[in-house]
CSV table of C-alpha atoms in Angstrom, one decimal:
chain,number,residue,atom,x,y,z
A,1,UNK,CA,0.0,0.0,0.0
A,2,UNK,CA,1.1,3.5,-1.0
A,3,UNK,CA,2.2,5.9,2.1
A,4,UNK,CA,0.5,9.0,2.1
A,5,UNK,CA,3.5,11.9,1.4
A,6,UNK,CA,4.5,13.4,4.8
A,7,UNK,CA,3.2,17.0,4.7
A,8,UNK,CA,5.8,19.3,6.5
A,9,UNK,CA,3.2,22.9,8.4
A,10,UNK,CA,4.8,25.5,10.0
A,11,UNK,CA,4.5,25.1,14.1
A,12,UNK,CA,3.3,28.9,14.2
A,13,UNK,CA,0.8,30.3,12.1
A,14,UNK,CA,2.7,32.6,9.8
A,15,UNK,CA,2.2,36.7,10.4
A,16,UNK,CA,-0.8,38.3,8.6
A,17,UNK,CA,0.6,39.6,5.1
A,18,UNK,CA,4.1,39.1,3.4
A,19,UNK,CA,7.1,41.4,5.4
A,20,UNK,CA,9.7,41.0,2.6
A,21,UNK,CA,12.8,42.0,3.1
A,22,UNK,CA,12.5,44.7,0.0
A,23,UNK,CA,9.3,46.3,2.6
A,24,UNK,CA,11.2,46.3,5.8
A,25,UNK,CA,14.3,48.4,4.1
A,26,UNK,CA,11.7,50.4,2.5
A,27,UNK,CA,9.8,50.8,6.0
A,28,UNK,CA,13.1,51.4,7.4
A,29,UNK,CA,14.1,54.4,5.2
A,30,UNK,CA,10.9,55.8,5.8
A,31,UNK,CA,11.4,55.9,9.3
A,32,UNK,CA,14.7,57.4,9.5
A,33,UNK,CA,13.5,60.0,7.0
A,34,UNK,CA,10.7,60.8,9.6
A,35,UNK,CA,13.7,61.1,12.7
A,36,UNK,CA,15.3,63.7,10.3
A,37,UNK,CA,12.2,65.9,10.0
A,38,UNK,CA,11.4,65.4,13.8
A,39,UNK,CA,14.7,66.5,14.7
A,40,UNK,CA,15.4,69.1,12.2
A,41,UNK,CA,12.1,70.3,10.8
A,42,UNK,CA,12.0,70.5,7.0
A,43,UNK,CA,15.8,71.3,6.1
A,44,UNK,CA,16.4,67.6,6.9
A,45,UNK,CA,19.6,68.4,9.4
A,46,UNK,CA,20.9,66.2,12.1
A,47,UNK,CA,20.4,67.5,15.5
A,48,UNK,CA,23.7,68.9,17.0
A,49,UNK,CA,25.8,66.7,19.0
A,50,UNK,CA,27.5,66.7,22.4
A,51,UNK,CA,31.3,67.7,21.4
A,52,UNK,CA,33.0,64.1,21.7
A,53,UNK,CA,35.2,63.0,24.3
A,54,UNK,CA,38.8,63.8,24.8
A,55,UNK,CA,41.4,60.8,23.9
A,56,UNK,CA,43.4,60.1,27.4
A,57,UNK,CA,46.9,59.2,26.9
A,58,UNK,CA,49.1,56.8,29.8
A,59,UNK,CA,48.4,53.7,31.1
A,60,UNK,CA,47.6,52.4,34.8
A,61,UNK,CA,50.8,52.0,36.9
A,62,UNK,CA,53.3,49.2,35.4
A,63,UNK,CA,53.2,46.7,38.5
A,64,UNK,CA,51.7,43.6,39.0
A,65,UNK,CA,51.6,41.0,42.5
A,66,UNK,CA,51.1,37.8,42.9
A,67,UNK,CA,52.2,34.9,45.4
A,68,UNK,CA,54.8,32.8,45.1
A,69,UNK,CA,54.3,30.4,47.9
A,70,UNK,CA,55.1,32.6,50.8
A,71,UNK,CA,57.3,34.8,48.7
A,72,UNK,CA,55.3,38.1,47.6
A,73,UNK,CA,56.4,38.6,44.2
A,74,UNK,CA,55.7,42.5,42.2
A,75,UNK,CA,56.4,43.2,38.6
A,76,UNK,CA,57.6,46.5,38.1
A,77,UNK,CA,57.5,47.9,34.7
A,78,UNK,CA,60.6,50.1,33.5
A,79,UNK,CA,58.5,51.4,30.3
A,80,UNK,CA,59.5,49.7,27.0
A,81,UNK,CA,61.5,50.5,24.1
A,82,UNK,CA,62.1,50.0,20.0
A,83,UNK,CA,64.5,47.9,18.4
A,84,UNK,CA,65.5,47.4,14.8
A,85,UNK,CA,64.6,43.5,14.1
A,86,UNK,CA,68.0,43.4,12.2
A,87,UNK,CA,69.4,42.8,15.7
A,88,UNK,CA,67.5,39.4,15.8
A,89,UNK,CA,68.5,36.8,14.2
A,90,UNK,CA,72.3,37.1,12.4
A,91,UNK,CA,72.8,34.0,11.4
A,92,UNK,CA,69.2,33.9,9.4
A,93,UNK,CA,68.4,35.2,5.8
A,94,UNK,CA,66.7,38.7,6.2
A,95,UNK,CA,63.4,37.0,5.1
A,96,UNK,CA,63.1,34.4,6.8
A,97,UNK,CA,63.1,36.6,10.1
A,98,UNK,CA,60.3,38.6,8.1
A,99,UNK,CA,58.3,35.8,7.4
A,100,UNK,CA,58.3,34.5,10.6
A,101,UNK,CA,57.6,37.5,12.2
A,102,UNK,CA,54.5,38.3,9.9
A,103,UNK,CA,53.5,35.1,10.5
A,104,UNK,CA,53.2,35.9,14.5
A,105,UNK,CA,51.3,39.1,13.5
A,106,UNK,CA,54.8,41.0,14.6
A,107,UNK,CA,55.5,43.8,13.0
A,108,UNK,CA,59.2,43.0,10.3
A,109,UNK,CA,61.0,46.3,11.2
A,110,UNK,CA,60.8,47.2,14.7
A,111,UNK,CA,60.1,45.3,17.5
A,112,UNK,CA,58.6,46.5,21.0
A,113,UNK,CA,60.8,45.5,23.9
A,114,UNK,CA,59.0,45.7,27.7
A,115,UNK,CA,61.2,45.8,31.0
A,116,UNK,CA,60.0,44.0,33.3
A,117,UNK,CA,61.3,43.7,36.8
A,118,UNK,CA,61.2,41.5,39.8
A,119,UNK,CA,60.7,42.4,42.9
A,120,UNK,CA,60.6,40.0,45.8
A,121,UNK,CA,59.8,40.0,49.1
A,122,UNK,CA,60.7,37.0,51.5
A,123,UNK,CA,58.6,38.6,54.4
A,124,UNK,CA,62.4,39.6,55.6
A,125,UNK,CA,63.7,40.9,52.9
A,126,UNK,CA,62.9,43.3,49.8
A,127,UNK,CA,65.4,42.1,47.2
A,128,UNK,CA,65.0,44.0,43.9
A,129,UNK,CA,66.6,42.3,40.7
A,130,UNK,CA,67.8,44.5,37.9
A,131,UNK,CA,67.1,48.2,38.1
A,132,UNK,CA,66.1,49.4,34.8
A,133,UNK,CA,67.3,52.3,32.2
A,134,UNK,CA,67.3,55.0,34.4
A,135,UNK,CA,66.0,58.7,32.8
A,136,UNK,CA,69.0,58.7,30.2
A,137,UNK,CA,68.5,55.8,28.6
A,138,UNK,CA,65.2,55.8,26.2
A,139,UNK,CA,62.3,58.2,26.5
A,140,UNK,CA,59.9,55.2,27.0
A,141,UNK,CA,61.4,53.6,30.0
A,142,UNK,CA,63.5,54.8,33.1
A,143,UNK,CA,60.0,54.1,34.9
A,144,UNK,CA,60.7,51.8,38.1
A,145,UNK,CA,61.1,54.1,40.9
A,146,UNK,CA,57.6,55.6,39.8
A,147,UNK,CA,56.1,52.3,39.9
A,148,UNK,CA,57.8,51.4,42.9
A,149,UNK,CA,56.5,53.8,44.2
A,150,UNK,CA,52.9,53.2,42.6
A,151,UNK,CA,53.5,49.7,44.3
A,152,UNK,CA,53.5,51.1,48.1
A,153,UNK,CA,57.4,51.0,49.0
A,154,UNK,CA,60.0,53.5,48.4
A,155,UNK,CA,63.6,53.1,47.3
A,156,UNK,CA,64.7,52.9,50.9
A,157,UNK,CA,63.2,50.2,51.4
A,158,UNK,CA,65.0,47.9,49.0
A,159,UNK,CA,67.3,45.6,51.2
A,160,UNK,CA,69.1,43.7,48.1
A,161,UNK,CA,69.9,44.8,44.3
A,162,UNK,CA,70.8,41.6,42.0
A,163,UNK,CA,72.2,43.1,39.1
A,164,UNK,CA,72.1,40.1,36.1
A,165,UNK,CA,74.4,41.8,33.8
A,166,UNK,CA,75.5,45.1,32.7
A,167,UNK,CA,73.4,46.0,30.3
A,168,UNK,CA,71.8,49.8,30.0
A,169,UNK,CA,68.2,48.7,30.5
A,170,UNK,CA,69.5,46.6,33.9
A,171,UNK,CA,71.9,48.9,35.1
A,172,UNK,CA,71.6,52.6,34.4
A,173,UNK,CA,69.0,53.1,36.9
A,174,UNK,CA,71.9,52.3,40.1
A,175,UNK,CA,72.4,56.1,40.5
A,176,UNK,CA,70.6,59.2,40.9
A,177,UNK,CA,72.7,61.3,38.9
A,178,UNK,CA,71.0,65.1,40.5
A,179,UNK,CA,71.8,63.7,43.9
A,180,UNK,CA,74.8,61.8,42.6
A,181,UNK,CA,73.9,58.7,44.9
A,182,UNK,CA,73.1,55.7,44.8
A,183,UNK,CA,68.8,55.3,44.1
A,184,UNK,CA,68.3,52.7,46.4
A,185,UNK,CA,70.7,53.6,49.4
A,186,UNK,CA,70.1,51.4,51.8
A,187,UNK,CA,70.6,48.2,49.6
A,188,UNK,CA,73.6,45.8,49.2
A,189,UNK,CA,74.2,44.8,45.8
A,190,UNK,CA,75.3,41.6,43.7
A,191,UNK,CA,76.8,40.6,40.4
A,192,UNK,CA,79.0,37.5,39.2
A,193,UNK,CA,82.5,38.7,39.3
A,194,UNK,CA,83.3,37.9,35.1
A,195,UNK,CA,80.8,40.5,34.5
A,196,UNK,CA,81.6,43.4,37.0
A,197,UNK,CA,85.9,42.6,35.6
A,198,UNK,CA,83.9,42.9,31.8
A,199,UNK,CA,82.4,46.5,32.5
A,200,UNK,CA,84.6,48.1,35.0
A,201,UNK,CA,87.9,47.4,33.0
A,202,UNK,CA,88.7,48.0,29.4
A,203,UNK,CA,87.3,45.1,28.2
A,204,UNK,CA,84.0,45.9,27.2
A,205,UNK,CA,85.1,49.0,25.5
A,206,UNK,CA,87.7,46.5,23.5
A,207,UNK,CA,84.7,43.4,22.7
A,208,UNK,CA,81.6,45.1,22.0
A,209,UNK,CA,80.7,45.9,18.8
A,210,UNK,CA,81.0,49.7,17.9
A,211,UNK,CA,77.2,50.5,18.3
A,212,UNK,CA,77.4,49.1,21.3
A,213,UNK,CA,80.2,50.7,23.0
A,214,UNK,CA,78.1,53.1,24.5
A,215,UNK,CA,77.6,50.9,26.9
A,216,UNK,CA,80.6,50.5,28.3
A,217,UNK,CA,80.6,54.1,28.8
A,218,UNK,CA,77.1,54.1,30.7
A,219,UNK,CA,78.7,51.0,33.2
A,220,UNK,CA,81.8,52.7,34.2
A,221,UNK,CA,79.3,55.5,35.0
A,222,UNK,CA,77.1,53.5,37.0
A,223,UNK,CA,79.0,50.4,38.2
A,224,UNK,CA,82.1,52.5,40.6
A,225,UNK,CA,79.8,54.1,42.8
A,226,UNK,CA,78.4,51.1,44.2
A,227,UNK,CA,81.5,49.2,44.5
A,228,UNK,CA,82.0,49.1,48.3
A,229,UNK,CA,78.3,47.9,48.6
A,230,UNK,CA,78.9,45.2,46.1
A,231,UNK,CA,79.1,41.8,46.4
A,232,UNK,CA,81.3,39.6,43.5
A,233,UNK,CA,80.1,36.3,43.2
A,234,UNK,CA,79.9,32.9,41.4
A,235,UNK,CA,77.4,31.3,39.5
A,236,UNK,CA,75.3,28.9,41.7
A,237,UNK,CA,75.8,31.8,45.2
A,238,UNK,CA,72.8,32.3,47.4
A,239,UNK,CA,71.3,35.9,47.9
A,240,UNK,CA,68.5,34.9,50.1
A,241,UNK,CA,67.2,31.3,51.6
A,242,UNK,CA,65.2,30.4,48.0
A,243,UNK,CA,67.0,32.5,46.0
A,244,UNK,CA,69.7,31.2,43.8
A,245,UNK,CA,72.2,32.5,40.9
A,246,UNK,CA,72.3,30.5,37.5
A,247,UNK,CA,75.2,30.8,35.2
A,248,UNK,CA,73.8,31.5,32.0
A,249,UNK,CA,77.0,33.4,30.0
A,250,UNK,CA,76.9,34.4,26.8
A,251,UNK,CA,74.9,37.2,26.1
A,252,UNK,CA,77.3,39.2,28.4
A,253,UNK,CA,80.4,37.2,30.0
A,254,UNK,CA,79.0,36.9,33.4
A,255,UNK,CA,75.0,37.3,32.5
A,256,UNK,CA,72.9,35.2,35.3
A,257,UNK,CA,69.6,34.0,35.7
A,258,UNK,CA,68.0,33.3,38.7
A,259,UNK,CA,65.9,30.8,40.4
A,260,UNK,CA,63.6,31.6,42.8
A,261,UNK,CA,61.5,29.0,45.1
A,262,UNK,CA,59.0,29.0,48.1
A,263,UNK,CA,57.4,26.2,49.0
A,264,UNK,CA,56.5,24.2,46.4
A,265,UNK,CA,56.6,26.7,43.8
A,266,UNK,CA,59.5,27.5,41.7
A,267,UNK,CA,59.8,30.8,39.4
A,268,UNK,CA,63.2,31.5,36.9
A,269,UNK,CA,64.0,34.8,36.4
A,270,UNK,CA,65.5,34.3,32.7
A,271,UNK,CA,67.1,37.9,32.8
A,272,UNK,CA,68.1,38.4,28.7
A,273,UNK,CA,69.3,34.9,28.5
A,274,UNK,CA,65.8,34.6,26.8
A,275,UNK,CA,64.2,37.6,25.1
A,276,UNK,CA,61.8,37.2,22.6
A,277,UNK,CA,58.1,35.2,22.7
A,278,UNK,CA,58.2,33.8,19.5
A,279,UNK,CA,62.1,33.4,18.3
A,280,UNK,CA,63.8,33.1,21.6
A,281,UNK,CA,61.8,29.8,21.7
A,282,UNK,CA,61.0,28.6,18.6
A,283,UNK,CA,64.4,29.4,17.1
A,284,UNK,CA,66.3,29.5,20.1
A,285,UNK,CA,68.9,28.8,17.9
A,286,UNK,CA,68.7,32.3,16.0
A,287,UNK,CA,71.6,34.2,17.5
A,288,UNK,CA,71.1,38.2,18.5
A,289,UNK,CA,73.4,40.3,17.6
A,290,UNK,CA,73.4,41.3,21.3
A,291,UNK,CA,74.7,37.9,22.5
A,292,UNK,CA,78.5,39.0,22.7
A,293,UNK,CA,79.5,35.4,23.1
A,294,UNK,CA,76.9,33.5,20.6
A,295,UNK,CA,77.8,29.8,21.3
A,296,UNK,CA,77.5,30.3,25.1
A,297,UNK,CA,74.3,32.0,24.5
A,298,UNK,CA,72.9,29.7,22.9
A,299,UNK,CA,73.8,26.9,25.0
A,300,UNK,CA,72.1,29.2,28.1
A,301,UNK,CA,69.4,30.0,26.4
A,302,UNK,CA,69.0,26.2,26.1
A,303,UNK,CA,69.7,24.8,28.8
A,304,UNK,CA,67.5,27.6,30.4
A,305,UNK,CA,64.4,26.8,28.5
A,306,UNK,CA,64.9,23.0,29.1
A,307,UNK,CA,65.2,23.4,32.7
A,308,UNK,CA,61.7,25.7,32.8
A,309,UNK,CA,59.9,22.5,30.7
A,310,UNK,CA,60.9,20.4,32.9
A,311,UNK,CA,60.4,21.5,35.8
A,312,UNK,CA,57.2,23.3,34.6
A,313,UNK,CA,58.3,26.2,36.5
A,314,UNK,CA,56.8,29.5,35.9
A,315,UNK,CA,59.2,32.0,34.0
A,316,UNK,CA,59.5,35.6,34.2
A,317,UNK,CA,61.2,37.1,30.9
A,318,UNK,CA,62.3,40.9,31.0
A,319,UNK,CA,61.9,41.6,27.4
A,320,UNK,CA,57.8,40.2,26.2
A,321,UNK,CA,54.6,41.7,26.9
A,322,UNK,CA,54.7,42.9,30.4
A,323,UNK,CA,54.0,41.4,33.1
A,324,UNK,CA,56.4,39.0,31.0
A,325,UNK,CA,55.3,36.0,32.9
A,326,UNK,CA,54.3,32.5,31.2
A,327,UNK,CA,55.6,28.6,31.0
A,328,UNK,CA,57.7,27.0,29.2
A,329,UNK,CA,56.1,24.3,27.1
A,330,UNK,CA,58.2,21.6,24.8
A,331,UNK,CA,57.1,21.3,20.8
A,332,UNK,CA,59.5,19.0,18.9
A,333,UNK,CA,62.7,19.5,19.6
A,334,UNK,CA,62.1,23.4,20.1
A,335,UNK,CA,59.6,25.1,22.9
A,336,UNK,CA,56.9,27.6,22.9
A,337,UNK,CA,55.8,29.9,25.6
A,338,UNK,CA,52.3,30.0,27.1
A,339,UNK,CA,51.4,33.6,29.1
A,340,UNK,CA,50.7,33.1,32.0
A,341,UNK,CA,47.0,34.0,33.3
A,342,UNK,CA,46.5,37.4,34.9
A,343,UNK,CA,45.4,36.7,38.8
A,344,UNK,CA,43.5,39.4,39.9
C-alpha cells in the first residue's frame, strides 16, 4: 500500500501579510526619514551633537603581584623601548626573520621591547633584581622608581639589588645622577664577578661591537659608585634562603639567571638569557646580535628553557609583553611559551 507523502506545516501560524525584506528596508528608510524631519524640521539636518570626548593618553601603573608560595612577588614595569629586528637573528636570511615574524602578526622592522622587573619579598627581605634604564636611557622607560613607588614602598626600602648583567636597561638606573647617589641607598648589591671585571675594566670597550660601546661608557658610570656595597660572586651563590644565581654566560660574559623557590613553587628569572616570545623559543637557535658570546648564549638559552619544561616552573622574561610571565612548554625539539593568566 502506497504511504501518504508526509506533509511538512509550520508550528506557528505565519504573520498576517508578506514582510519581505525589500518592505522592511523600505519601511526602514521611511522611518529614519521621519527622525530627520522630527529633529530638524524640513531642512532635513541632524540634531547637533555633544562635542566628543577627549582621547586620554598613559596607562595604569606598570606593577603587578602575585604569590609565590610565601614569597610576595611584584612586577615592576621600566617602560619599553624599539629595536630594529635586524638585531634578531644574524645567522638567518633577512626573510626568513620577516616571514616569521609576519606570521606571528609582529610587525618585520621594529620590534617593542617591555622591561619587566622582579621584585621579591621574602617577608624579611625586599630584594630588587635589575634596576632598569634610568632617565638617560630611552624616553619610553626609566619608569621603576615611579612604579615602585605606585606599588606602596619606596627606594629605601629595598634591602638587596641583584644586578644580572650590565646592560643599560638593567643597570643605568643604580644612581641618581642630580643627587649623585646611589637610588636605592640602603641596599647591598650583587653581580657574578666575570661581569663586574667585563664593565669596569677595558674590556668591554675592546669586545663590543661599535654600536654598542656606549655601553661600556654608561657601566663605568654606573657600576664604581656602588663598589663598596657590592658583592662579586659565582654562579650557583645564594642571595637569600630560596634565591639562587644560575650561570647562563653568553649574552654578556657573566649574565645570570636566577631561580627563585617557596614552598613548592618554583619561578626562573630568565634575565636576557631569553628575550623574545616567539624566536627566543621557537628558534632559540637564532643568535642576536646582542649575544657578545653566541655559542655560550645559545647553550644558556638552552639549557635555560629546558630546565623551565621540565620543571614546569613558571618564567619571568624581561623583554615580552609585560607582566612577561608565562611557561615553558616543549614542541619537537624546540619550545613555545604559554602567558601566563592574569590573577587578579
Amino acid at each position: 500500500m502506497a504511504s501518504n507523502p508526509v506533509k511538512f506545516r509550520p508550528r506557528h501560524k505565519p504573520l498576517v501579510g508578506d514582510i519581505s525584506r525589500r518592505r522592511l528596508l523600505v519601511a526602514g528608510a521611511a522611518g529614519a526619514g521621519g527622525l530627520l524631519l522630527a529633529g530638524g524640521g524640513l531642512t532635513g539636518k541632524l540634531p547637533a551633537a555633544h562635542a566628543a570626548a577627549d582621547m586620554k593618553d598613559g596607562q595604569i601603573p606598570g606593577w603587578y603581584r602575585f604569590k609565590l608560595g610565601k614569597f610576595e612577588i611584584t612586577i615592576l614595569s621600566d617602560g619599553s623601548y624599539e629595536l630594529p629586528t635586524t638585531l634578531m637573528a644574524t645567522n638567518q636570511p633577512r626573510e626568513e626573520v620577516k616571514a616569521f615574524l609576519t606570521s606571528n602578526f609582529l610587525p618585520t622592522e621594529t620590534r617593542t621591547s617591555h622591561v619587566n622587573i622582579p621584585l621579591i619579598n621574602t617577608g624579611s627581605e625586599l630584594i630588587l633584581v635589575d634596576v632598569g634604564g634610568g632617565p638617560n636611557w630611552m624616553a619610553t622607560a626609566g619608569r621603576l622608581t615611579d612604579n615602585l613607588r605606585a606599588s606602596g614602598y619606596e627606594p629605601e626600602d629595598v634591602d638587596k639589588v641583584v644586578l644580572t648583567h650590565g646592560h643599560p636597561d638593567h643597570i643605568w638606573g643604580l644612581i641618581d645622577e642630580f643627587e649623585e647617589a646611589p637610588r636605592f641607598p640602603n641596599a647591598t648589591y650583587y653581580i657574578s664577578s666575570d661581569e663586574w671585571d667585563f664593565w669596569t675594566t677595558d674590556q668591554a670597550e675592546q669586545r663590543l661591537a661599535e654600536q654598542f660601546k656606549g655601553f661600556a661608557i654608561g657601566a663605568k658610570r654606573q657600576l664604581p659608585p656602588i663598589a663598596d656595597k657590592t658583592t662579586r660572586l659565582r654562579p650557583g651563590a645564594e642571595i637569600a634562603p630560596g634565591i639562587i644565581t644560575v650561570g647562563t654566560p653568553g649574552h654578556t660574559p657573566g649574565h645570570m639567571s636566577l631561580v627563585v623557590n617557596s614552598g613548592t613553587e618554583t619561578m626562573i628569572v630568565s634575565a636576557d638569557c631569553v628575550t623574545h616570545p616567539f624566536v627566543s623559543f621557537e628558534h632559540p637557535g637564532w643568535r642576536p646580535a646582542t649575544d657578545l658570546e653566541q655559542d655560550k648564549a645559545e647553550a644558556s638559552r638552552r639549557k635555560l628553557l629546558d630546565m623551565a619544561a621540565t620543571e614546569k616552573a613558571l618564567m619571568l622574561v624581561y623583554h615580552i609583553s609585560y607582566p612577561g610571565l608565562g611557561h615553558v612548554a616543549r614542541a619537537g625539539d624546540v619550545y613555545r611559551w604559554v602567558p601566563a593568566m592574569w590573577r587578579w
